[in-house]
Short mmCIF file of C-alpha atoms in Angstrom, two decimals:
data_model
loop_
_atom_site.label_atom_id
_atom_site.label_comp_id
_atom_site.label_asym_id
_atom_site.label_seq_id
_atom_site.Cartn_x
_atom_site.Cartn_y
_atom_site.Cartn_z
CA MET V 261 -0.09 -0.03 -0.03
CA LYS V 262 2.90 2.46 0.93
CA PHE V 263 4.38 1.56 -2.28
CA LYS V 264 1.39 2.42 -4.51
CA THR V 265 0.26 5.59 -2.35
CA LYS V 266 3.99 6.57 -3.43
CA LEU V 267 3.78 5.37 -6.75
CA ILE V 268 0.88 7.84 -7.59
CA THR V 269 2.23 10.71 -5.62
CA ILE V 270 5.34 10.29 -8.32
CA VAL V 271 3.03 10.18 -11.21
CA VAL V 272 0.99 13.02 -9.99
CA ALA V 273 4.33 15.31 -9.14
CA PHE V 274 5.08 13.86 -13.46
CA LEU V 275 2.13 15.24 -14.55
CA ALA V 276 1.79 18.42 -13.13
CA ALA V 277 5.96 19.47 -13.86
CA ILE V 278 4.62 18.47 -17.61
CA SER V 279 1.69 20.89 -17.45
CA PHE V 280 3.88 23.48 -16.11
CA ALA V 281 6.46 22.97 -19.17
CA LEU V 282 3.67 22.68 -21.86
CA PRO V 283 2.30 26.03 -23.91
CA SER V 284 -1.10 26.38 -21.75
CA GLN V 285 -3.85 26.56 -24.65
CA VAL V 286 -5.81 28.73 -22.25
CA ASN V 287 -1.94 31.13 -22.26
CA ALA V 288 -1.51 30.76 -26.08
CA ALA V 289 -1.67 34.04 -28.27
CA ASN V 290 -4.61 36.09 -28.99
CA THR V 291 -5.34 36.09 -32.53
CA ASP V 292 -5.88 39.75 -32.71
CA MET V 293 -4.41 40.89 -36.18
CA VAL V 294 -4.03 39.51 -39.32
CA ASP V 295 -1.27 40.33 -41.77
CA THR V 296 -2.24 40.55 -45.96
CA SER V 297 -0.36 41.57 -49.31
CA ASN V 298 -0.08 39.82 -52.86
CA HIS V 299 1.10 36.81 -51.73
CA ASN V 300 -2.26 36.55 -49.96
CA GLY V 301 -3.73 37.16 -53.32
CA LEU V 302 -7.14 39.18 -53.05
CA MET V 303 -9.24 39.03 -49.73
CA THR V 304 -12.95 38.88 -49.92
CA TYR V 305 -15.28 40.13 -47.64
CA ASP V 306 -16.22 36.30 -46.27
CA ASN V 307 -12.24 35.80 -45.70
CA TYR V 308 -12.46 38.54 -43.31
CA TYR V 309 -15.72 38.17 -41.75
CA ASP V 310 -14.59 34.45 -40.95
CA MET V 311 -11.57 35.16 -39.57
CA LEU V 312 -13.48 37.62 -37.73
CA VAL V 313 -16.33 35.03 -36.36
CA HIS V 314 -13.96 32.21 -36.11
CA TYR V 315 -10.62 33.42 -34.89
CA GLY V 316 -11.72 36.39 -33.11
CA VAL V 317 -9.01 38.70 -35.80
CA LYS V 318 -10.32 42.51 -35.20
CA ALA V 319 -7.54 44.23 -37.00
CA VAL V 320 -5.55 43.82 -40.29
CA VAL V 321 -2.45 45.45 -41.52
CA GLN V 322 -2.35 45.54 -45.47
CA LYS V 323 0.90 45.84 -47.28
CA VAL V 324 0.77 49.24 -49.38
CA SER V 325 4.27 49.68 -50.51
CA GLU V 326 7.91 49.12 -50.78
CA GLY V 327 11.18 50.79 -51.71
CA THR V 328 10.40 53.84 -53.91
CA THR V 329 8.55 51.97 -56.59
CA TYR V 330 6.50 49.16 -55.45
CA VAL V 331 2.68 49.29 -54.74
CA ASP V 332 0.55 46.42 -53.50
CA PRO V 333 -1.83 45.47 -56.30
CA THR V 334 -4.05 44.24 -53.42
CA ALA V 335 -4.53 47.00 -51.19
CA ASN V 336 -6.74 48.78 -52.30
CA TYR V 337 -9.21 45.62 -52.97
CA ASN V 338 -7.90 44.08 -49.16
CA LEU V 339 -8.77 46.94 -47.41
CA ALA V 340 -12.64 47.39 -48.51
CA SER V 341 -13.17 44.25 -48.28
CA ALA V 342 -11.84 44.10 -44.38
CA LYS V 343 -13.73 47.50 -44.11
CA GLN V 344 -16.63 46.19 -45.11
CA ALA V 345 -16.06 43.08 -42.93
CA GLY V 346 -15.77 45.74 -39.84
CA LEU V 347 -11.80 45.20 -39.60
CA TYR V 348 -9.78 48.21 -38.14
CA LEU V 349 -7.16 48.82 -40.79
CA ASN V 350 -3.78 49.56 -41.09
CA GLY V 351 -0.80 49.03 -43.49
CA TYR V 352 2.68 48.96 -43.09
CA HIS V 353 5.23 49.53 -46.11
CA TYR V 354 8.36 47.56 -46.49
CA ALA V 355 11.53 49.37 -46.06
CA ARG V 356 14.03 49.72 -48.10
CA TYR V 357 16.40 52.99 -47.12
CA THR V 358 19.66 53.50 -46.14
CA THR V 359 20.05 56.79 -45.73
CA VAL V 360 17.69 59.86 -43.50
CA GLU V 361 17.10 61.24 -47.30
CA GLY V 362 16.07 58.27 -48.75
CA ALA V 363 13.81 57.46 -45.66
CA ARG V 364 11.83 60.11 -46.36
CA ALA V 365 11.43 59.85 -49.89
CA GLU V 366 9.83 56.17 -48.75
CA ALA V 367 7.67 57.33 -46.48
CA ARG V 368 6.32 60.28 -49.12
CA PHE V 369 5.80 57.09 -51.21
CA ALA V 370 3.92 54.51 -49.20
CA VAL V 371 1.72 57.84 -47.36
CA ALA V 372 0.63 58.33 -51.59
CA ALA V 373 0.12 54.62 -51.96
CA ALA V 374 -1.68 54.24 -48.18
CA GLN V 375 -4.08 57.25 -49.63
CA SER V 376 -5.01 55.91 -52.71
CA ALA V 377 -5.28 52.42 -51.55
CA GLY V 378 -8.25 54.34 -48.97
CA LEU V 379 -6.17 53.97 -45.31
CA PRO V 380 -7.82 56.19 -43.42
CA ILE V 381 -6.16 59.17 -41.65
CA GLY V 382 -5.93 58.35 -38.36
CA ALA V 383 -4.61 54.91 -38.79
CA VAL V 384 -1.41 53.08 -38.37
CA LEU V 385 1.30 52.84 -41.42
CA ALA V 386 4.32 51.00 -39.64
CA THR V 387 7.39 50.71 -41.21
CA ASP V 388 8.44 47.32 -42.12
CA VAL V 389 12.31 47.48 -40.89
CA GLU V 390 13.64 43.61 -41.66
CA ALA V 391 15.84 43.74 -45.09
CA SER V 392 19.45 43.47 -45.80
CA GLU V 393 20.07 47.02 -45.97
CA GLN V 394 19.15 47.63 -42.38
CA ALA V 395 21.08 44.77 -41.53
CA ASN V 396 24.56 45.90 -43.45
CA ASN V 397 23.63 49.47 -41.53
CA ASN V 398 24.49 50.25 -37.98
CA TYR V 399 22.28 50.75 -35.12
CA ALA V 400 22.40 54.80 -35.08
CA ALA V 401 21.92 54.82 -38.71
CA ASN V 402 18.88 52.08 -38.26
CA THR V 403 17.51 54.56 -35.77
CA ALA V 404 17.69 57.97 -37.23
CA ASN V 405 16.72 56.42 -40.48
CA ASN V 406 13.02 55.15 -39.02
CA LYS V 407 13.05 58.04 -37.30
CA ALA V 408 13.05 60.16 -40.25
CA PHE V 409 10.36 57.80 -42.28
CA MET V 410 7.61 57.90 -39.19
CA GLU V 411 7.95 61.57 -38.82
CA VAL V 412 7.01 61.90 -42.57
CA VAL V 413 4.20 59.43 -41.78
CA GLN V 414 3.18 61.67 -38.38
CA ALA V 415 2.48 64.84 -40.44
CA ALA V 416 0.70 63.29 -43.07
CA GLY V 417 -1.77 62.15 -40.69
CA TYR V 418 -0.84 58.52 -40.09
CA ARG V 419 0.25 57.14 -36.74
CA SER V 420 3.62 54.99 -37.19
CA THR V 421 5.47 52.62 -35.62
CA ILE V 422 8.64 49.80 -36.41
CA TYR V 423 8.21 46.45 -37.49
CA THR V 424 11.24 44.42 -36.52
CA MET V 425 12.38 40.82 -35.28
CA GLY V 426 12.58 40.22 -31.75
CA SER V 427 16.76 40.20 -32.40
CA TRP V 428 16.87 43.81 -33.72
CA VAL V 429 15.49 45.43 -31.05
CA GLY V 430 17.82 47.24 -29.35
CA THR V 431 20.76 45.36 -31.17
CA LYS V 432 20.65 46.75 -34.67
CA MET V 433 18.30 50.33 -34.03
CA LEU V 434 16.22 51.36 -31.32
CA VAL V 435 12.60 50.62 -30.80
CA ASP V 436 10.46 52.21 -28.27
CA LYS V 437 7.19 50.83 -28.78
CA GLY V 438 6.91 48.63 -31.69
CA TRP V 439 5.73 45.13 -33.24
CA ILE V 440 7.46 42.83 -32.40
CA ALA V 441 8.04 39.62 -34.22
CA ASP V 442 9.38 36.63 -32.71
CA TYR V 443 8.43 32.78 -32.83
CA PRO V 444 7.15 30.44 -31.27
CA TYR V 445 5.19 31.85 -29.07
CA ASN V 446 5.84 29.53 -26.00
CA THR V 447 9.47 30.84 -25.86
CA SER V 448 8.50 34.75 -26.35
CA ARG V 449 5.22 35.36 -25.27
CA ASP V 450 6.26 37.02 -22.11
CA ARG V 451 8.96 39.05 -23.58
CA TYR V 452 6.95 42.08 -25.75
CA THR V 453 4.16 42.92 -23.30
CA ILE V 454 5.45 46.49 -23.42
CA HIS V 455 4.87 46.94 -27.23
CA HIS V 456 2.41 47.66 -29.13
CA ALA V 457 1.99 44.03 -31.01
CA TRP V 458 3.85 40.98 -30.86
CA GLN V 459 3.28 39.12 -34.05
CA PHE V 460 4.09 35.37 -32.64
CA ARG V 461 3.35 32.80 -35.78
CA SER V 462 3.87 33.09 -39.59
CA ASP V 463 2.30 30.28 -40.78
CA GLN V 464 -1.73 30.72 -39.46
CA GLN V 465 -3.96 29.25 -41.92
CA PHE V 466 -7.90 30.30 -42.36
CA ALA V 467 -10.49 28.06 -44.23
CA GLY V 468 -11.49 29.71 -47.53
CA SER V 469 -8.14 32.40 -47.47
CA TYR V 470 -5.19 31.59 -49.60
CA GLY V 471 -2.02 30.58 -48.48
CA ASN V 472 -0.01 31.43 -44.98
CA PHE V 473 -0.53 34.40 -42.83
CA ASP V 474 1.40 36.33 -40.10
CA VAL V 475 -0.89 36.80 -37.12
CA SER V 476 -0.07 39.35 -34.01
CA GLN V 477 -1.53 39.78 -30.80
CA LEU V 478 -2.13 43.47 -29.14
CA TYR V 479 -1.46 44.71 -26.00
CA ASP V 480 -3.21 48.08 -26.39
CA ASP V 481 -5.14 49.71 -28.78
CA PHE V 482 -2.48 51.17 -31.30
CA PHE V 483 -3.86 49.66 -34.14
CA THR V 484 -7.34 49.95 -33.19
CA ALA V 485 -7.30 53.51 -32.12
CA ASN V 486 -9.18 56.74 -34.20
CA GLN V 487 -11.73 53.93 -36.27
CA THR V 488 -15.57 53.18 -35.73
CA PRO V 489 -15.84 49.62 -37.65
CA SER V 490 -19.41 49.70 -39.53
CA PRO V 491 -19.55 46.38 -40.83
CA SER V 492 -21.92 45.98 -43.95
CA ALA V 493 -23.50 42.51 -45.98
CA PRO V 494 -22.00 42.37 -49.73
CA VAL V 495 -24.15 43.94 -52.00
CA THR V 496 -24.97 41.46 -54.81
CA PRO V 497 -23.76 43.02 -58.26
CA ALA V 498 -24.86 43.22 -61.38
CA PRO V 499 -22.24 41.36 -63.74
CA SER V 500 -23.27 42.82 -67.12
CA GLN V 501 -21.92 46.42 -65.92
CA PRO V 502 -19.52 47.45 -68.35
CA ALA V 503 -16.04 48.47 -66.93
CA LYS V 504 -14.06 51.47 -67.94
CA SER V 505 -9.97 51.34 -68.65
CA ASN V 506 -7.90 52.01 -66.38
CA ALA V 507 -4.40 51.02 -67.22
CA ALA V 508 -2.95 52.06 -63.88
CA SER V 509 -4.68 49.33 -62.19
CA ASP V 510 -3.59 46.32 -64.14
CA THR V 511 -1.92 43.89 -63.07
CA ASP V 512 -2.03 40.48 -62.77
CA TYR V 513 -0.55 36.91 -60.78
CA ALA V 514 -0.37 33.10 -60.59
CA GLN V 515 -3.08 31.96 -57.59
CA THR V 516 -5.07 29.01 -57.88
CA GLY V 517 -8.52 28.56 -56.69
CA VAL V 518 -11.92 27.68 -56.28
CA PHE V 519 -14.38 30.39 -57.45
CA LYS V 520 -18.25 30.32 -56.33
CA PRO V 521 -20.42 33.09 -58.05
CA SER V 522 -23.43 33.97 -55.15
CA ALA V 523 -24.80 35.73 -58.98
CA THR V 524 -25.28 34.82 -62.48
CA VAL V 525 -21.57 35.81 -64.01
CA ASN V 526 -20.98 35.71 -67.63
CA ILE V 527 -17.80 33.84 -68.84
CA ARG V 528 -16.24 35.83 -71.81
CA THR V 529 -13.32 35.02 -73.63
CA GLY V 530 -10.46 37.92 -72.51
CA GLY V 531 -10.29 39.57 -69.24
CA GLY V 532 -12.92 42.53 -69.78
CA THR V 533 -16.35 43.10 -70.40
CA GLY V 534 -16.27 43.73 -74.18
CA TYR V 535 -14.93 40.03 -75.05
CA ALA V 536 -17.71 37.75 -75.87
CA SER V 537 -19.77 36.08 -73.32
CA VAL V 538 -19.96 32.24 -74.54
CA GLY V 539 -22.13 31.27 -71.28
CA SER V 540 -22.45 31.69 -67.87
CA TYR V 541 -21.70 30.14 -63.95
CA ALA V 542 -24.44 30.53 -61.40
CA PRO V 543 -25.06 30.16 -57.76
CA GLY V 544 -24.15 26.58 -56.82
CA GLU V 545 -21.81 25.78 -59.43
CA SER V 546 -17.82 26.06 -58.81
CA VAL V 547 -15.13 27.27 -61.36
CA ILE V 548 -11.26 26.49 -60.45
CA TYR V 549 -9.25 29.11 -61.83
CA ASP V 550 -5.21 29.61 -61.82
CA HIS V 551 -4.95 33.11 -62.83
CA VAL V 552 -5.92 36.22 -61.47
CA TYR V 553 -5.78 39.91 -63.06
CA ILE V 554 -6.99 43.41 -61.80
CA ARG V 555 -8.05 45.22 -65.19
CA GLY V 556 -9.61 48.23 -64.12
CA THR V 557 -13.11 48.73 -62.66
CA TYR V 558 -13.21 44.20 -62.57
CA VAL V 559 -10.84 41.39 -60.77
CA TRP V 560 -10.82 38.59 -63.07
CA ALA V 561 -10.31 34.70 -62.43
CA ARG V 562 -8.80 32.59 -65.55
CA TYR V 563 -9.32 29.14 -66.31
CA LEU V 564 -8.73 26.17 -68.74
CA SER V 565 -11.54 24.88 -70.58
CA TYR V 566 -12.45 21.68 -71.81
CA SER V 567 -11.29 22.71 -75.48
CA GLY V 568 -8.02 23.91 -74.08
CA ARG V 569 -8.55 27.76 -74.25
CA TYR V 570 -8.90 29.93 -71.65
CA HIS V 571 -11.94 31.69 -70.51
CA TYR V 572 -12.22 34.38 -67.93
CA VAL V 573 -15.34 35.01 -65.07
CA ALA V 574 -15.47 38.43 -63.07
CA LEU V 575 -14.45 37.72 -58.93
CA GLY V 576 -15.95 41.23 -57.91
CA VAL V 577 -15.51 44.77 -58.54
CA ASN V 578 -11.69 45.89 -57.90
CA GLY V 579 -12.14 47.33 -54.02
CA GLY V 580 -15.53 47.16 -53.82
CA GLU V 581 -18.71 43.85 -54.10
CA SER V 582 -17.46 40.23 -54.54
CA TYR V 583 -19.33 38.23 -56.65
CA GLY V 584 -18.81 35.11 -54.61
CA SER V 585 -16.35 33.42 -52.78
CA ARG V 586 -13.13 31.97 -53.07
CA SER V 587 -10.88 28.93 -51.72
CA SER V 588 -7.91 28.18 -52.17
CA ASN V 589 -8.40 24.57 -51.63
CA ALA V 590 -8.65 23.47 -55.15
CA GLN V 591 -7.52 20.08 -54.79
CA THR V 592 -10.52 18.67 -53.08
CA TYR V 593 -12.40 19.45 -56.49
CA SER V 594 -11.57 16.40 -58.73
CA HIS V 595 -15.31 16.58 -60.84
CA THR V 596 -17.01 19.52 -61.74
CA TYR V 597 -20.94 19.20 -62.07
CA TYR V 598 -23.59 21.36 -63.79
CA THR V 599 -27.25 21.50 -62.79
CA VAL V 600 -29.59 21.30 -65.15
CA ARG V 601 -31.74 24.42 -66.13
CA SER V 602 -34.90 24.53 -67.90
CA GLY V 603 -34.10 25.32 -72.11
CA ASP V 604 -30.87 23.29 -71.73
CA SER V 605 -29.60 20.86 -74.22
CA PHE V 606 -26.43 18.36 -74.42
CA TRP V 607 -25.28 20.97 -76.85
CA SER V 608 -25.64 24.02 -74.97
CA ILE V 609 -23.81 22.78 -71.91
CA ALA V 610 -20.99 21.34 -74.02
CA SER V 611 -20.40 24.37 -75.81
CA LYS V 612 -19.93 26.29 -72.26
CA HIS V 613 -17.83 24.18 -70.80
CA GLY V 614 -15.46 23.48 -73.86
CA ILE V 615 -16.01 19.91 -73.94
CA SER V 616 -18.09 17.77 -76.79
CA MET V 617 -21.53 16.88 -76.13
CA TYR V 618 -20.76 12.90 -77.22
CA THR V 619 -18.02 13.48 -73.73
CA LEU V 620 -20.26 15.03 -71.69
CA ALA V 621 -23.24 12.06 -72.69
CA ALA V 622 -20.82 9.65 -71.99
CA ASN V 623 -19.08 10.84 -68.80
CA ASN V 624 -22.84 10.56 -67.70
CA GLY V 625 -23.79 7.25 -68.97
CA LYS V 626 -26.03 8.48 -71.46
CA SER V 627 -26.16 9.02 -75.36
CA ILE V 628 -26.89 12.95 -76.79
CA TYR V 629 -30.55 11.58 -77.28
CA SER V 630 -30.72 11.21 -73.67
CA LEU V 631 -33.55 12.85 -72.16
CA ILE V 632 -32.01 15.47 -69.44
CA TYR V 633 -34.31 17.35 -66.94
CA PRO V 634 -34.31 20.67 -64.96
CA GLY V 635 -32.27 19.96 -61.84
CA GLU V 636 -30.43 17.16 -62.63
CA ASN V 637 -26.73 17.14 -61.98
CA LEU V 638 -24.42 16.25 -64.78
CA ASP V 639 -20.56 15.25 -64.36
CA ILE V 640 -18.79 17.15 -66.47
CA ARG V 641 -15.10 15.67 -65.85
#
């Protein structure tokens, strides 16, 4: 009995020791703020709203610029989507400066990019200081350059702070109250409470959103001050509205995903409303795309039809309403299905999807003379 009692005591003590050694879920860092940039693609209302409701994210910090030549092409759209979902808006500039004059030039460029992207005055426009340019600079130079950048930003009506890695704080520059990146949370979680925010991971994933995200815990209201979020439900758009060309907003990038329209959208032969319409996708259907284009008024997704030709559908208005939901989980969609509507035929459905009507019929165990009925699901591939 004594041995058994002693053994139980040892086990309990051992388990207690383990519980103190492991990071507690109760004390885990809060996912208060998320970074977004072109690496995550275009973020929709649904993407941000899901972060808000299911993960507790309340603020976003969007990349707006880098150096003196690069403007993030997703900034306008992403900030508008985040605002619509009810998040606090902030921005950051990726620094390349090595001198005070260079820092001032980048600050002026960043302010112009932030204003163009719709970042509200009074929000945070941080300087992201982690590049090789700063690594090769000394403590005094980096400190003076950061100060010069923030002074220009603050004079324009934005608030500013320094984002950098924990190992650079006090070694490569002076950081009074900053936004500090240091992983993992179980070894760094108590070191940065004197700062505005702590970025504790860079591989957070959110259901329905594309890629990995940097997430941060906030320690004060610096990233949520001077704003009153006013969420609004997404508006059902009119896809047939003509687009006005705006070459300055044209950009594109590779991104694979699945688009599910919430309204009927036209399928076009090119990324613009001036191209011929060859069909449409309706709510309940989906399309796997491999490229995203911003063309003037609209954002377009490109996909390869079964005929070997590229077709395009509008994802939404650039900086405005979304026409549906997007997911990066394209690999789970091994089949494409179509719900038969009144007036459809094998020929019309096959033409829409760029496939032979004979192949379409065979995919469903039918011939081209078989009857099809409204509401019936056909396997396109």
